[in-house]
GROMACS .gro file of C-alpha atoms in nm:
model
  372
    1UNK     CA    1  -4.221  -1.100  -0.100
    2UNK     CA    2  -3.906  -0.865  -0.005
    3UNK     CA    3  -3.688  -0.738  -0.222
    4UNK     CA    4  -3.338  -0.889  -0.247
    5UNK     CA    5  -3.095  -0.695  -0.038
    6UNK     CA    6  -2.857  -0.515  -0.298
    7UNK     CA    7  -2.531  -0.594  -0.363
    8UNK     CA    8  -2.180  -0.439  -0.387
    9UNK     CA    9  -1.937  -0.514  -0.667
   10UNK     CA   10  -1.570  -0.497  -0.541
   11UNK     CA   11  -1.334  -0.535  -0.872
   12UNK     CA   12  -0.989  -0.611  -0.813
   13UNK     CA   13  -0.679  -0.508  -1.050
   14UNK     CA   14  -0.451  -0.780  -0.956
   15UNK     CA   15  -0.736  -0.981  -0.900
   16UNK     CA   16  -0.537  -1.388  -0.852
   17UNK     CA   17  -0.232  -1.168  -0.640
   18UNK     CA   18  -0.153  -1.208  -0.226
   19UNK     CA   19  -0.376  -0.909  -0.168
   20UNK     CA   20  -0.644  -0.976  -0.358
   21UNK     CA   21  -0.669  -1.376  -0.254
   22UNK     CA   22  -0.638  -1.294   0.135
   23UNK     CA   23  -0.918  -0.954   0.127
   24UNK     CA   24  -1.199  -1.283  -0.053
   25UNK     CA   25  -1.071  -1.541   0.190
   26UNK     CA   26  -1.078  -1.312   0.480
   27UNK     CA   27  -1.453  -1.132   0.322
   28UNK     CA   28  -1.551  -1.483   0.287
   29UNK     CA   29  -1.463  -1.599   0.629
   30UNK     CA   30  -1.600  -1.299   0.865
   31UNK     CA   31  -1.938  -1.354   0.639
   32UNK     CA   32  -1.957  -1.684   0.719
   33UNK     CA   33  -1.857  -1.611   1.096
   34UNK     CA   34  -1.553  -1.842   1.093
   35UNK     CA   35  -1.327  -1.546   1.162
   36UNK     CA   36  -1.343  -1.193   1.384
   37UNK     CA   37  -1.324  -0.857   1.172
   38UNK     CA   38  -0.957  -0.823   1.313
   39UNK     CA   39  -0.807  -0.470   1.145
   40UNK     CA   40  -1.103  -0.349   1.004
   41UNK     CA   41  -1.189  -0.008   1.092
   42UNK     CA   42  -1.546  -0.012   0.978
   43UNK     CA   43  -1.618  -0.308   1.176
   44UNK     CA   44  -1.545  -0.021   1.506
   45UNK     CA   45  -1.839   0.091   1.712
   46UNK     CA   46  -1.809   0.448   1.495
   47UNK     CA   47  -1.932   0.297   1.174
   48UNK     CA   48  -2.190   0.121   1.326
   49UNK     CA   49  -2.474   0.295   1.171
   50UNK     CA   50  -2.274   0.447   0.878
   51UNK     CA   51  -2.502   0.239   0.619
   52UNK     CA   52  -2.162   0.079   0.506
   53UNK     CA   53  -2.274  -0.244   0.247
   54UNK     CA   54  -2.250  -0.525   0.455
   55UNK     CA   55  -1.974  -0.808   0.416
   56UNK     CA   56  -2.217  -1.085   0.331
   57UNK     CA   57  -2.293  -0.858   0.022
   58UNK     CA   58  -1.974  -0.830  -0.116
   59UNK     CA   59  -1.967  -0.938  -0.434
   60UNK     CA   60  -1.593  -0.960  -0.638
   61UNK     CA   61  -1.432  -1.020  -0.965
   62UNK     CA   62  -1.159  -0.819  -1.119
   63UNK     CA   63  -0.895  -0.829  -1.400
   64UNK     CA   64  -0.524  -0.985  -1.381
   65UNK     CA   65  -0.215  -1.112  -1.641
   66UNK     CA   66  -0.159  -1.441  -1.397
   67UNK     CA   67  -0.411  -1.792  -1.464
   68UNK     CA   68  -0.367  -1.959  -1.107
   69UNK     CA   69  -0.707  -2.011  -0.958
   70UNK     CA   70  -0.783  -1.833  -0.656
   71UNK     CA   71  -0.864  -2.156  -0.446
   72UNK     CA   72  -0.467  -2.292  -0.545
   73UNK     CA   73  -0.351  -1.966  -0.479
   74UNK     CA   74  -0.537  -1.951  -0.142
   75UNK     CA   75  -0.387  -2.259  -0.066
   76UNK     CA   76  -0.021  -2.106  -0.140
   77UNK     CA   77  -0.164  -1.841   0.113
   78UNK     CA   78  -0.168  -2.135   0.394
   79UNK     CA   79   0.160  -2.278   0.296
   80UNK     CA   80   0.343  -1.971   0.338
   81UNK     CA   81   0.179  -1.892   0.713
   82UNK     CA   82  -0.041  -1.631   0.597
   83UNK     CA   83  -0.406  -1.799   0.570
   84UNK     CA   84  -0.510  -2.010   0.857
   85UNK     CA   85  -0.496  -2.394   0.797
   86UNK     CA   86  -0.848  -2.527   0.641
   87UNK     CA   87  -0.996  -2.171   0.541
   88UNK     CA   88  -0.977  -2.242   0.143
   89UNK     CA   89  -1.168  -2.580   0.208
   90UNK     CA   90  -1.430  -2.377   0.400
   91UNK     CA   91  -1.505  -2.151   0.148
   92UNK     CA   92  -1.424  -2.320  -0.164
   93UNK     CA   93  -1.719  -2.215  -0.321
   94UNK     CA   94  -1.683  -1.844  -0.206
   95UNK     CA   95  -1.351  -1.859  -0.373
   96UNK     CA   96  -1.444  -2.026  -0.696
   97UNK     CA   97  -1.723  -1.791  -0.775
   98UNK     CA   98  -1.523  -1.512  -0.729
   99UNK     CA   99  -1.237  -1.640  -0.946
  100UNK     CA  100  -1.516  -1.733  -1.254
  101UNK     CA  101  -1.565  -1.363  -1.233
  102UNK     CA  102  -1.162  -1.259  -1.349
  103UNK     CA  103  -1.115  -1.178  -1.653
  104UNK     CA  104  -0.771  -1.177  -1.841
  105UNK     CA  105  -0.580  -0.802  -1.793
  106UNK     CA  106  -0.301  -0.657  -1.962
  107UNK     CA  107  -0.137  -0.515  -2.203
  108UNK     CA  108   0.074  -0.883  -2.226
  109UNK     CA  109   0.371  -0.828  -2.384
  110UNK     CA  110   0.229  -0.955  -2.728
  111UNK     CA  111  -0.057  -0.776  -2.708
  112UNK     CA  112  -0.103  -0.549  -3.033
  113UNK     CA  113  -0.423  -0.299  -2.907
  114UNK     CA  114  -0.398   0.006  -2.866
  115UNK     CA  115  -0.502   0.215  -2.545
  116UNK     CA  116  -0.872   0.290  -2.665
  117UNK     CA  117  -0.935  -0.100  -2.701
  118UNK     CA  118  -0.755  -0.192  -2.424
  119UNK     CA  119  -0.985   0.068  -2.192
  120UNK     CA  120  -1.282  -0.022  -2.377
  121UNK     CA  121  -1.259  -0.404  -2.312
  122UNK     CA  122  -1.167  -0.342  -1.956
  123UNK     CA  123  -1.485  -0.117  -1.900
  124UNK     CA  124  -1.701  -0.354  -2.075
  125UNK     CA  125  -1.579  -0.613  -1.843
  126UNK     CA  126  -1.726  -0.389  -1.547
  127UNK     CA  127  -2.025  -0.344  -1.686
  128UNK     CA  128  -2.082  -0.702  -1.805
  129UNK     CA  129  -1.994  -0.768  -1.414
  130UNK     CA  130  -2.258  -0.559  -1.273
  131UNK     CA  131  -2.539  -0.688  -1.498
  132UNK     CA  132  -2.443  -1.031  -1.495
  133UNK     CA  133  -2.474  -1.016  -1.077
  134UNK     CA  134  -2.730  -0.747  -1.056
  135UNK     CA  135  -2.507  -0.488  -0.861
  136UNK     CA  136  -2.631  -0.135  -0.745
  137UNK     CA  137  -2.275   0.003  -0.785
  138UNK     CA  138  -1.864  -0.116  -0.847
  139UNK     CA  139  -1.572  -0.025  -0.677
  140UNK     CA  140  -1.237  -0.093  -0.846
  141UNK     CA  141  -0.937  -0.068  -0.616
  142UNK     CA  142  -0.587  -0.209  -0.735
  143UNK     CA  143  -0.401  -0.403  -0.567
  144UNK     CA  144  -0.168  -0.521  -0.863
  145UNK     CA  145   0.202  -0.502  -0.830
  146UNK     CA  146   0.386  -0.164  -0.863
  147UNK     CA  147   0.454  -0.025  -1.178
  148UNK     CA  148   0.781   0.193  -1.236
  149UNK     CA  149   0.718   0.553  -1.265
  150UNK     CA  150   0.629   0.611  -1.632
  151UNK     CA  151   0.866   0.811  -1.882
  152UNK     CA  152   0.664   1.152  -1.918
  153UNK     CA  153   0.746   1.159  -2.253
  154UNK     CA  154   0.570   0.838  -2.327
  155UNK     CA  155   0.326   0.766  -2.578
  156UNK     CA  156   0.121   0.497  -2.377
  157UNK     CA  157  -0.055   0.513  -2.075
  158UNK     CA  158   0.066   0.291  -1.762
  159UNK     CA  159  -0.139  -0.041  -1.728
  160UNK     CA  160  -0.277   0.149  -1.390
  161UNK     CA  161  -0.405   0.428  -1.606
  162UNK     CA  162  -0.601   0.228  -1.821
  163UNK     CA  163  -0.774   0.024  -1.551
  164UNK     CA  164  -0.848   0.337  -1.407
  165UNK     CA  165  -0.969   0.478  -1.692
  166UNK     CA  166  -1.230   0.221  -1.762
  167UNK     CA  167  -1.335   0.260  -1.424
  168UNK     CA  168  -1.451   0.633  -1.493
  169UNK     CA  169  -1.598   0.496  -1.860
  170UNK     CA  170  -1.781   0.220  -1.689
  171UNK     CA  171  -1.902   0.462  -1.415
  172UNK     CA  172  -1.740   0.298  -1.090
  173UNK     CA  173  -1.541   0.448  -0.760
  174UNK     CA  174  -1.158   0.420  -0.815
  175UNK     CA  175  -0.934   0.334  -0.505
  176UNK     CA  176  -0.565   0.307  -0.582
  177UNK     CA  177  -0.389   0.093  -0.341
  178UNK     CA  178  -0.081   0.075  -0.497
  179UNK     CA  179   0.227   0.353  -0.568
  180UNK     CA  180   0.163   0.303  -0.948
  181UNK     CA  181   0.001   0.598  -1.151
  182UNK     CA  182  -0.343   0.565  -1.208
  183UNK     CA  183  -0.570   0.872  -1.175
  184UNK     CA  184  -0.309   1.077  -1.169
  185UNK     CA  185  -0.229   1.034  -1.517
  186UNK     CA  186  -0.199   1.429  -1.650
  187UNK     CA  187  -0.422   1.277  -1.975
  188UNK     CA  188  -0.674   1.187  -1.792
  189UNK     CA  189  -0.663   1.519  -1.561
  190UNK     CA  190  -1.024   1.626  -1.776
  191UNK     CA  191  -1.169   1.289  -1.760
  192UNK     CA  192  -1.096   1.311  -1.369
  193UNK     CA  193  -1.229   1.632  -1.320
  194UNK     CA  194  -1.544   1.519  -1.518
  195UNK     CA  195  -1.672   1.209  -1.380
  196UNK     CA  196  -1.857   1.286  -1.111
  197UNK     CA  197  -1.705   0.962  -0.908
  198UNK     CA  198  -1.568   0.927  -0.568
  199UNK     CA  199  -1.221   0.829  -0.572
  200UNK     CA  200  -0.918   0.761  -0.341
  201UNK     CA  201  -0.561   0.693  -0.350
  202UNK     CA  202  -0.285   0.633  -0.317
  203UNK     CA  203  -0.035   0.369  -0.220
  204UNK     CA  204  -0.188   0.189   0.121
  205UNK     CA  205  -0.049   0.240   0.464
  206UNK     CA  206   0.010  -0.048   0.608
  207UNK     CA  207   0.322  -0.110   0.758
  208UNK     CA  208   0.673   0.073   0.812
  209UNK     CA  209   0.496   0.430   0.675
  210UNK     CA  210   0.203   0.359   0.926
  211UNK     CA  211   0.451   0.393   1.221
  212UNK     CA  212   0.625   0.660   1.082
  213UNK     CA  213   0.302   0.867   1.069
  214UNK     CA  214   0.271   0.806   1.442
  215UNK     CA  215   0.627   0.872   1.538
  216UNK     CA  216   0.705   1.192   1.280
  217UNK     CA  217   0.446   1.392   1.467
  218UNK     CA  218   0.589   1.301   1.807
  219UNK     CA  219   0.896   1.449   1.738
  220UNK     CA  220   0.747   1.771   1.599
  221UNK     CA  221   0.557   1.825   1.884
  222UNK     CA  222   0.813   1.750   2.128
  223UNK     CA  223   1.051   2.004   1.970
  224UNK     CA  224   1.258   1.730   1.873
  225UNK     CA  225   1.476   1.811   1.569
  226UNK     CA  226   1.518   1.500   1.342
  227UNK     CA  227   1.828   1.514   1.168
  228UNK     CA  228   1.841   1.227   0.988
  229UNK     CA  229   1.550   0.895   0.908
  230UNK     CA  230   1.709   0.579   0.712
  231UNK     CA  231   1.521   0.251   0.670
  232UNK     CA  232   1.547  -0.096   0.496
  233UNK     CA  233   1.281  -0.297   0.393
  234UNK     CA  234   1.367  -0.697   0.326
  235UNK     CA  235   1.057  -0.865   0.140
  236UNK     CA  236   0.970  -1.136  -0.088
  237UNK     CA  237   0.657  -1.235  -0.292
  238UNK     CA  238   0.580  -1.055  -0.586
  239UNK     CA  239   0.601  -0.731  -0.419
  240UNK     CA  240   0.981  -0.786  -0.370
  241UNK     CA  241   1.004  -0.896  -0.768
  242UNK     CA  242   0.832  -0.630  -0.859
  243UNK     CA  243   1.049  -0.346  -0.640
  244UNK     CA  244   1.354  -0.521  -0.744
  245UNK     CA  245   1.329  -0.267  -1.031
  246UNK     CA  246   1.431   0.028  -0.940
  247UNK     CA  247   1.171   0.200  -1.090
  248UNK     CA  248   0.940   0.035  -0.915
  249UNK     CA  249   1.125   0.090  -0.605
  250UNK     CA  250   1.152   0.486  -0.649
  251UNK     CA  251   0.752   0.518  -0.744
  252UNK     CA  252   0.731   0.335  -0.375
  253UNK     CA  253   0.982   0.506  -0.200
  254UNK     CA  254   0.797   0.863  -0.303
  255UNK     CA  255   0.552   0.804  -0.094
  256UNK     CA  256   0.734   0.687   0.236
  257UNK     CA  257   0.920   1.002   0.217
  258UNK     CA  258   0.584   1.240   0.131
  259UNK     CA  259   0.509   1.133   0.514
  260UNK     CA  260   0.838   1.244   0.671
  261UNK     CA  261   0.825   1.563   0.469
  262UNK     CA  262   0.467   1.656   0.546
  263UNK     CA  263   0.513   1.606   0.898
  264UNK     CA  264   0.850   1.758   1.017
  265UNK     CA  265   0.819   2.051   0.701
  266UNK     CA  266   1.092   1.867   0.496
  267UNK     CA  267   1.275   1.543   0.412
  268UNK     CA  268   1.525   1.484   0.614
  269UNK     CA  269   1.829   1.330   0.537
  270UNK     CA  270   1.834   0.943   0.463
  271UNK     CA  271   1.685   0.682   0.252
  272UNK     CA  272   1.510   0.386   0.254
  273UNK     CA  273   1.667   0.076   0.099
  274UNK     CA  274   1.425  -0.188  -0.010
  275UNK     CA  275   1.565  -0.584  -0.066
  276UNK     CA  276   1.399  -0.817  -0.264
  277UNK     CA  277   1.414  -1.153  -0.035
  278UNK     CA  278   1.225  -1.454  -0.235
  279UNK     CA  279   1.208  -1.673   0.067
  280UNK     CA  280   1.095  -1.458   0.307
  281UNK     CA  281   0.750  -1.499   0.065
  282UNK     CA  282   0.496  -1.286   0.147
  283UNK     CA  283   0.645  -1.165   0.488
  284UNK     CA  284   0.841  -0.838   0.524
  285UNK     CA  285   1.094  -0.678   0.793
  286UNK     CA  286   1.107  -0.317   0.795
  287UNK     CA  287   1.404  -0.170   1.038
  288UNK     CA  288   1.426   0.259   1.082
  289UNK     CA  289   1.736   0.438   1.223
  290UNK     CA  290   1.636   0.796   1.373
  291UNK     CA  291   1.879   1.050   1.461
  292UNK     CA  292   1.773   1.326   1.651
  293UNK     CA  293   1.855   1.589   1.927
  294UNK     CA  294   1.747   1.624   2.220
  295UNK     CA  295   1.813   1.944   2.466
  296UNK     CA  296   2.126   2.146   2.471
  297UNK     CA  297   2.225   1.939   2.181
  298UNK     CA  298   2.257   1.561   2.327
  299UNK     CA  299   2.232   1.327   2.027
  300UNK     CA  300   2.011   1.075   2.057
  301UNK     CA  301   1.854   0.765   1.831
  302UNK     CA  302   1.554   0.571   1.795
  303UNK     CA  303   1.557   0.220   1.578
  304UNK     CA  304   1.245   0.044   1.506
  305UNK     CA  305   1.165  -0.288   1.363
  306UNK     CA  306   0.870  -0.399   1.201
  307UNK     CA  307   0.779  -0.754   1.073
  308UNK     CA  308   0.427  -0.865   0.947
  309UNK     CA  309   0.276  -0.993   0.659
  310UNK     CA  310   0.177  -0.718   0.405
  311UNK     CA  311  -0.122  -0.953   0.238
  312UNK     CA  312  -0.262  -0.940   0.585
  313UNK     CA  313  -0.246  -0.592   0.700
  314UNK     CA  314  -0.351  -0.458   0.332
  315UNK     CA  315  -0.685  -0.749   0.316
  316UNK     CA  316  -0.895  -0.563   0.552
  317UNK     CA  317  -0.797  -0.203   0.478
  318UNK     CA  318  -0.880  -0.300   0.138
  319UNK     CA  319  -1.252  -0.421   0.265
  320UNK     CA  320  -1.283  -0.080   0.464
  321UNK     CA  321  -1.205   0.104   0.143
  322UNK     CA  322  -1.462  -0.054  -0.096
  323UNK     CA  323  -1.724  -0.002   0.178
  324UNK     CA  324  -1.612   0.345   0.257
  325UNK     CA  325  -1.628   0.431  -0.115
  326UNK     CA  326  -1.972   0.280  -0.205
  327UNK     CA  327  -2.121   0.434   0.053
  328UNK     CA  328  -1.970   0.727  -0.055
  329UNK     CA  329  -2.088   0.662  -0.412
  330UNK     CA  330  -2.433   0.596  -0.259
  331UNK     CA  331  -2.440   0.957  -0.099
  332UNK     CA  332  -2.379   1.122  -0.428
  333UNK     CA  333  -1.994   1.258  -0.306
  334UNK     CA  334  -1.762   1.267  -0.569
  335UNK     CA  335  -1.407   1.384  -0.636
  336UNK     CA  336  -1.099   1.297  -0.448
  337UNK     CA  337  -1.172   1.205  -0.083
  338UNK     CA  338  -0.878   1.363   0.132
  339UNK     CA  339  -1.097   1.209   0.424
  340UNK     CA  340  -0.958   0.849   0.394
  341UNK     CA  341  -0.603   0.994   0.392
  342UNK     CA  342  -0.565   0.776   0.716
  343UNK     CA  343  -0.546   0.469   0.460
  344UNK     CA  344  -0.254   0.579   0.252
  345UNK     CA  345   0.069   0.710   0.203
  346UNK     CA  346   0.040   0.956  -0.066
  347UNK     CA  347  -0.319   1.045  -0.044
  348UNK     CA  348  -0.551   1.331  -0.225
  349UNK     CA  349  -0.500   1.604   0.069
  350UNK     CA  350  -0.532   1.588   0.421
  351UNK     CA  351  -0.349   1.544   0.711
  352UNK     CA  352  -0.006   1.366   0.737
  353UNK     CA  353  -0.056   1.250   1.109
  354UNK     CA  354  -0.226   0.926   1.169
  355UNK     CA  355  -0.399   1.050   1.465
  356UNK     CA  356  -0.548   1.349   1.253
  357UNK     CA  357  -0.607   1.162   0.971
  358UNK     CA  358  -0.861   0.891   1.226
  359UNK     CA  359  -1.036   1.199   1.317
  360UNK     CA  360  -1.103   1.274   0.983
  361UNK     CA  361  -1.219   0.920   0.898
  362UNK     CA  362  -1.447   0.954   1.186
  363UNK     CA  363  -1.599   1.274   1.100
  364UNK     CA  364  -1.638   1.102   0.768
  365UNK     CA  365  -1.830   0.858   0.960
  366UNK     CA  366  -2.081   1.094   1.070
  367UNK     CA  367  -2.071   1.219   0.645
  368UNK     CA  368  -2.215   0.887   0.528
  369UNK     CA  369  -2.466   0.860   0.813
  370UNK     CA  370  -2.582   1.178   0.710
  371UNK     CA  371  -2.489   1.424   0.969
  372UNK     CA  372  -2.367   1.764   0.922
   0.00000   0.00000   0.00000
């Protein structure tokens, strides 16, 4: 008798949010063959034979503050446009097993433990996860709602930090999809340093800063000065309540500008405005304004507008990740892995351009298979 094929654990901070809901839908779906692989990377002819875990052997739970169940939040998915009509019927089991493995987050606002407990609890919650389901290896990646940037003077650590933290305790890969702290904590700069764990971050790439990582290069290498890059962002869901706070708003705006500055060698002047917009749901438009010149000093402009659904261009980005980093787990690599830059905004070294930061994935690629 063969053994049983092993299987991945993918735990999700944020676990019941738009995110979250559509990557276990959309996992559930393409395992079940009622939907193509549409924007996922590792599902490319280059990752063929990468040993990436396969979808079917996914296996998710993860930590989160709200109590809706993931099959009447998959439904809200369909209302709003951004799940296709009769998914959550067929995979209502999918769904339900994954949401009987979420267990409560926090700190609630009532909640009297300290960080130590609050770490502890969350790690034994991993580990409880990977026994109970017999997993060769977790991945945590949050996907929770951005957190303003914390007071450095403060004597707690950021609800990101201590998620990640019990990731490291509990021994699992850390992918932070979000603009919120996490690793990057300076306490837990030692812990970091000492785990011994692949990790990756931060803040995904998946809509108005993914064209601006394909556009910024074109006008370096063109010779074309930028003189000034403005954009607004109008968005609802709970990514628009959440960046309401402007906080919130200036932890995500950090890492829209890191892009511009990498690129062209500085920041150039302008800002990005960001609108909270509760009916536009989880749907976003994005507009940019470039000013540049062109030769002998003709002004010129560029606009751009981008509209999409962020739930659905983070889901399978989000898969790639948590097969990327268990496979990267599974090689033995650990530390920051600048070679999946080409997911995020603000990422742990690399290349700024999207077009150097695919070649990177790629050789990365070649990494897991085992190539020099």
């Amino acid at each position: 008798m063969s053994a049983p094929a092993p299987r991945t654990g993918v735990w999700f901070i944020g676990a019941r949010g738009s995110v979250a809901t559509t990557a276990i839908a959309g996992c559930a779906a393409l395992a079940a063959g009622l939907r193509p692989a549409t924007g996922m990377v590792t599902e490319t002819p280059p990752f063929a034979d990468s040993g990436l875990p396969a979808p079917a052997s996914l296996v998710f739970g993860g930590h989160d503050t709200a109590d809706c169940p993931l099959p009447e939040r998959a439904e809200a998915l369909v209302a709003g446009g951004v799940l296709p009509h009769g998914l959550p019927a067929a995979i209502g089991r999918e769904l339900a097993t994954a949401d009987a493995e979420i267990r409560p987050g926090g700190p609630l606002p009532d909640d009297t433990r300290e960080d130590e407990e609050l770490i502890a609890a969350f790690a034994a919650d991993l580990t409880d996860f990977g026994h109970r389901n017999g997993l060769t290896r977790t991945v945590v990646i949050n996907v929770a709602s951005t957190e303003p940037v914390p007071d450095p003077g403060g004597r707690r650590l950021p609800a990101s930090s201590l998620y990640a933290a019990a990731a490291l305790r509990a021994g699992c890969p850390h992918v932070n999809f979000t603009p919120s702290t996490g690793l990057r904590a300076p306490a837990l700069r030692d812990a970091v340093a000492a785990c011994g764990l692949p990790h990756a971050g931060r803040d995904g790439k998946t809509g108005q800063t993914l064209l601006r990582s394909v556009l910024a290069p074109m006008f370096t290498q063109r010779a074309l000065p930028v003189r000034a890059w403005s954009g607004t962002n109008l968005l609802g869901g709970g990514d628009g309540a959440a960046l309401a706070d402007p906080g919130a708003a200036a932890a995500k705006n950090a890492g829209k500008e890191r892009v511009l500055a990498d690129t062209l060698g500085a920041a150039p002047e302008g800002r990005v405005h960001i609108d909270d917009v509760p009916a536009l749901g989880d749907w976003k438009t994005a507009w940019d304004h470039i000013a540049f010149d062109g030769f002998l000093g003709a002004r010129m402009v560029l606009q751009t507008t981008w509209q999409g659904c962020d739930s659905a261009l983070a889901a399978p980005l989000v898969l790639d990740l948590a097969r990327l980093v268990a496979r990267a787990h599974e090689r033995g690599l650990t530390g920051p892995l600048p070679q999946l830059g080409f997911y995020f905004k603000d990422p742990d070294g690399g290349p700024a351009a999207l077009f150097e930061q695919y070649e990177a994935l790629l050789a990365f690629a070649g990494t897991l298979r085992g190539e020099r």
